[in-house]
């Protein structure tokens, strides 16, 4: 059993290497060698041996010594097949060991037990070592084993800006940049490289796809080379996002037309310059003709023409281009019922299939829109049969609660990867397409936008690192199950106590579905503030603008008609067998119904419920499940360290409150839009709620909240004076124990103070302490900032006088929406 209760800040992620103290667990590792042989002197090889010594020493105690030659003792022996053969001629080479593959075997030699960790190349050794250490940390038997990664590209993208901010980053500032420069101290970068390598990831694009034009300036490249140096010993190749107008802006040419020979020559010279500084440079990531970025369309050229110019420059250096399929027009005409953003990827790239250089890979977001809580897979995967592809996933939880909600995304990614596109009427699951298997492509793989930051625990929520771990594991082997992945992560991150493991596994396993339930079910998308920060509810923001994430809701019905028969024709972009499933209401799965079809609110789902009742039920069910997180977590008190315990508990309590904000906003909005009441009588009826504007106020003034559905009754109260404002109410509750929840708004900047008093006596106080994500920096009262504080177990009697006192601070006028008093 692992030791408990030592303060931990999460910085080691899943590489904690906790000391194993339970005798029966230790017993199985008693005979492991204490010597480690590493004949290879490369930095990666050196790291592999040092990591093995570090991990085993930390978990098992005692000394582990690294030698260059074989000792007269039991030993771990690390090496590539050639090195191992030199040391141990009798060692039987595995028949084929791909460069990044590893093979773990045992050999008895002159009375000594040797554990051989063979890597096709040094990186393979490193992966073999991490695999072995993982077995020990999970207290599993170490057995001979061989593994190879599914695909060559297993990259992460960071959307870091040179000023140190991170687009869609929710865990502090950049580990790479600050104030327009690469940071002086790159310790966190090297630690990040280690975490990536430990789950088999081998590439990192360090700057935002909305690339800063300074990126390719000579002085910046010299700075960037330091990042590459920090990642290299972990087998992680650095790559850069580039702006296609660089030849014009950085190179001072009069054009960036990819067909202009001067432009091609500029890219060649720039690429050569990069490789002089960074010999293992991975390549370029390109976002062009998308969301205002410059691109080849400016010159009437295609993405293929642009990608190929870069590819030719990279080819002599073995670099690659990841050209993003995320090309779409964000000025669509919302009046046009045939206009459809989901069509864009296919429409822009389908005709270019086969026209790309072999070192170009099209990087395709898993869904056709943009990381919504539920989307079908992009039809582009099946359309490119002569072009390499990579799937783009998102670890940073842009549309999934921004690391303030626990949302374990592996189950969602599994659905995308396992979707069988039936291209050519045969089995072509997305995972096999991106591995290059289905269409026999030379390259392919996986990319995830991660956006770790300087926060101690990298992604802010202690549960969020499961997504980075899970992404790495799936990129290595997309056939792993959700259960295998979450179980491994939990054991490594929180130890092997059976109650800890089963509780956390259960919490994580269903968290995506729960989030979908209380945000946007039936394929509606996340129903968030789509043209803003993508966090809280903001239902109508999706409609009537050029961004094209419409839900087409009116008083009669809802959903985008994407059918071939009457809609945008999007469904026809899928291979016929799959298209047939989506086109017909009889076979379209409920969870994608409103992505594919427009139906009346009383349309009956396969489940037997009407659409509108499903929307209500799903939001109430989801919020009810989110409310169980904190009490389930509390059962682990004392079984894990207090620091992560308290931090997670606070976030779970916050999530329960924010799930109610979501539930109420969406349900109320649909009630008003459809005019159809909730069959269970919940929506619009909150008998336990006392509206702030209905309480007797001293200093508080009522204000309208926009959008209206994000505050109870569309109104809140604010305190605009220097001294405390109060809200008073006389309670007529039957005598007993109650929970008192205060729904307020936590806005930046400012830390308002609140206090609850019962019959003149203070019962609790708290500060609006900004648990909301940093992106919530506006001063608005809305679905992003609406927050709940609950005091549990208060004894109330009829006639009690409850006072809520709020003290404004800075720009935060101690806003209050309502108080809700319920039985526990
Ligand atoms: C980096 C979405 C995000 C943008 C992001 C873009 C992309 O639109 O909201 O922040 O830009 O996707 O993936 O390029």
PDB file of N, CA and C in Angstrom, residues 653-683:
ATOM      1  N   UNK A 653     -17.387  20.821  -5.195  1.00  0.00           N
ATOM      2  CA  UNK A 653     -18.503  21.605  -4.650  1.00  0.00           C
ATOM      3  C   UNK A 653     -18.884  22.718  -5.624  1.00  0.00           C
ATOM      4  N   UNK A 654     -17.864  23.330  -6.186  1.00  0.00           N
ATOM      5  CA  UNK A 654     -18.119  24.376  -7.179  1.00  0.00           C
ATOM      6  C   UNK A 654     -18.864  23.791  -8.385  1.00  0.00           C
ATOM      7  N   UNK A 655     -18.396  22.634  -8.847  1.00  0.00           N
ATOM      8  CA  UNK A 655     -19.015  22.016 -10.041  1.00  0.00           C
ATOM      9  C   UNK A 655     -20.483  21.700  -9.792  1.00  0.00           C
ATOM     10  N   UNK A 656     -20.793  21.212  -8.598  1.00  0.00           N
ATOM     11  CA  UNK A 656     -22.194  20.909  -8.285  1.00  0.00           C
ATOM     12  C   UNK A 656     -23.041  22.168  -8.441  1.00  0.00           C
ATOM     13  N   UNK A 657     -22.530  23.289  -7.954  1.00  0.00           N
ATOM     14  CA  UNK A 657     -23.272  24.548  -8.058  1.00  0.00           C
ATOM     15  C   UNK A 657     -23.385  25.026  -9.495  1.00  0.00           C
ATOM     16  N   UNK A 658     -22.293  24.912 -10.240  1.00  0.00           N
ATOM     17  CA  UNK A 658     -22.323  25.410 -11.617  1.00  0.00           C
ATOM     18  C   UNK A 658     -23.157  24.496 -12.515  1.00  0.00           C
ATOM     19  N   UNK A 659     -23.244  23.221 -12.161  1.00  0.00           N
ATOM     20  CA  UNK A 659     -24.125  22.317 -12.926  1.00  0.00           C
ATOM     21  C   UNK A 659     -25.581  22.761 -12.762  1.00  0.00           C
ATOM     22  N   UNK A 660     -25.905  23.299 -11.596  1.00  0.00           N
ATOM     23  CA  UNK A 660     -27.272  23.807 -11.380  1.00  0.00           C
ATOM     24  C   UNK A 660     -27.508  25.058 -12.228  1.00  0.00           C
ATOM     25  N   UNK A 661     -26.481  25.879 -12.354  1.00  0.00           N
ATOM     26  CA  UNK A 661     -26.606  27.065 -13.218  1.00  0.00           C
ATOM     27  C   UNK A 661     -26.928  26.607 -14.641  1.00  0.00           C
ATOM     28  N   UNK A 662     -26.180  25.614 -15.101  1.00  0.00           N
ATOM     29  CA  UNK A 662     -26.418  25.065 -16.441  1.00  0.00           C
ATOM     30  C   UNK A 662     -27.829  24.492 -16.565  1.00  0.00           C
ATOM     31  N   UNK A 663     -28.167  23.659 -15.591  1.00  0.00           N
ATOM     32  CA  UNK A 663     -29.474  22.990 -15.611  1.00  0.00           C
ATOM     33  C   UNK A 663     -30.600  24.013 -15.726  1.00  0.00           C
ATOM     34  N   UNK A 664     -30.533  25.015 -14.865  1.00  0.00           N
ATOM     35  CA  UNK A 664     -31.634  25.978 -14.827  1.00  0.00           C
ATOM     36  C   UNK A 664     -31.667  26.835 -16.080  1.00  0.00           C
ATOM     37  N   UNK A 665     -30.489  27.271 -16.518  1.00  0.00           N
ATOM     38  CA  UNK A 665     -30.459  28.159 -17.692  1.00  0.00           C
ATOM     39  C   UNK A 665     -31.043  27.439 -18.914  1.00  0.00           C
ATOM     40  N   UNK A 666     -30.578  26.221 -19.160  1.00  0.00           N
ATOM     41  CA  UNK A 666     -31.018  25.523 -20.370  1.00  0.00           C
ATOM     42  C   UNK A 666     -32.490  25.124 -20.245  1.00  0.00           C
ATOM     43  N   UNK A 667     -32.863  24.618 -19.100  1.00  0.00           N
ATOM     44  CA  UNK A 667     -34.256  24.167 -18.940  1.00  0.00           C
ATOM     45  C   UNK A 667     -35.230  25.339 -19.049  1.00  0.00           C
ATOM     46  N   UNK A 668     -34.903  26.433 -18.383  1.00  0.00           N
ATOM     47  CA  UNK A 668     -35.790  27.606 -18.420  1.00  0.00           C
ATOM     48  C   UNK A 668     -35.906  28.153 -19.849  1.00  0.00           C
ATOM     49  N   UNK A 669     -34.771  28.164 -20.524  1.00  0.00           N
ATOM     50  CA  UNK A 669     -34.766  28.704 -21.882  1.00  0.00           C
ATOM     51  C   UNK A 669     -35.656  27.850 -22.792  1.00  0.00           C
ATOM     52  N   UNK A 670     -35.545  26.538 -22.642  1.00  0.00           N
ATOM     53  CA  UNK A 670     -36.360  25.655 -23.493  1.00  0.00           C
ATOM     54  C   UNK A 670     -37.834  25.702 -23.105  1.00  0.00           C
ATOM     55  N   UNK A 671     -38.090  25.913 -21.834  1.00  0.00           N
ATOM     56  CA  UNK A 671     -39.486  26.048 -21.422  1.00  0.00           C
ATOM     57  C   UNK A 671     -40.099  27.283 -22.096  1.00  0.00           C
ATOM     58  N   UNK A 672     -39.359  28.374 -22.038  1.00  0.00           N
ATOM     59  CA  UNK A 672     -39.891  29.600 -22.634  1.00  0.00           C
ATOM     60  C   UNK A 672     -40.016  29.439 -24.153  1.00  0.00           C
ATOM     61  N   UNK A 673     -39.021  28.828 -24.783  1.00  0.00           N
ATOM     62  CA  UNK A 673     -39.025  28.715 -26.243  1.00  0.00           C
ATOM     63  C   UNK A 673     -40.105  27.749 -26.734  1.00  0.00           C
ATOM     64  N   UNK A 674     -40.247  26.624 -26.053  1.00  0.00           N
ATOM     65  CA  UNK A 674     -41.177  25.594 -26.547  1.00  0.00           C
ATOM     66  C   UNK A 674     -42.583  25.789 -25.998  1.00  0.00           C
ATOM     67  N   UNK A 675     -42.685  26.403 -24.827  1.00  0.00           N
ATOM     68  CA  UNK A 675     -43.985  26.541 -24.178  1.00  0.00           C
ATOM     69  C   UNK A 675     -44.515  25.217 -23.647  1.00  0.00           C
ATOM     70  N   UNK A 676     -43.684  24.186 -23.664  1.00  0.00           N
ATOM     71  CA  UNK A 676     -44.140  22.865 -23.188  1.00  0.00           C
ATOM     72  C   UNK A 676     -43.612  22.626 -21.774  1.00  0.00           C
ATOM     73  N   UNK A 677     -44.511  22.459 -20.802  1.00  0.00           N
ATOM     74  CA  UNK A 677     -44.031  22.297 -19.427  1.00  0.00           C
ATOM     75  C   UNK A 677     -43.316  20.969 -19.199  1.00  0.00           C
ATOM     76  N   UNK A 678     -42.498  20.979 -18.166  1.00  0.00           N
ATOM     77  CA  UNK A 678     -41.806  19.765 -17.731  1.00  0.00           C
ATOM     78  C   UNK A 678     -42.836  18.828 -17.116  1.00  0.00           C
ATOM     79  N   UNK A 679     -42.924  17.603 -17.649  1.00  0.00           N
ATOM     80  CA  UNK A 679     -43.922  16.653 -17.144  1.00  0.00           C
ATOM     81  C   UNK A 679     -43.710  16.372 -15.660  1.00  0.00           C
ATOM     82  N   UNK A 680     -42.503  16.593 -15.173  1.00  0.00           N
ATOM     83  CA  UNK A 680     -42.242  16.316 -13.757  1.00  0.00           C
ATOM     84  C   UNK A 680     -42.363  17.573 -12.901  1.00  0.00           C
ATOM     85  N   UNK A 681     -42.771  18.663 -13.528  1.00  0.00           N
ATOM     86  CA  UNK A 681     -43.093  19.873 -12.771  1.00  0.00           C
ATOM     87  C   UNK A 681     -41.923  20.591 -12.130  1.00  0.00           C
ATOM     88  N   UNK A 682     -40.697  20.337 -12.566  1.00  0.00           N
ATOM     89  CA  UNK A 682     -39.545  20.954 -11.891  1.00  0.00           C
ATOM     90  C   UNK A 682     -39.184  22.313 -12.486  1.00  0.00           C
ATOM     91  N   UNK A 683     -39.235  22.385 -13.831  1.00  0.00           N
ATOM     92  CA  UNK A 683     -38.703  23.597 -14.479  1.00  0.00           C
ATOM     93  C   UNK A 683     -39.623  24.782 -14.208  1.00  0.00           C
TER      94      UNK A 683
END
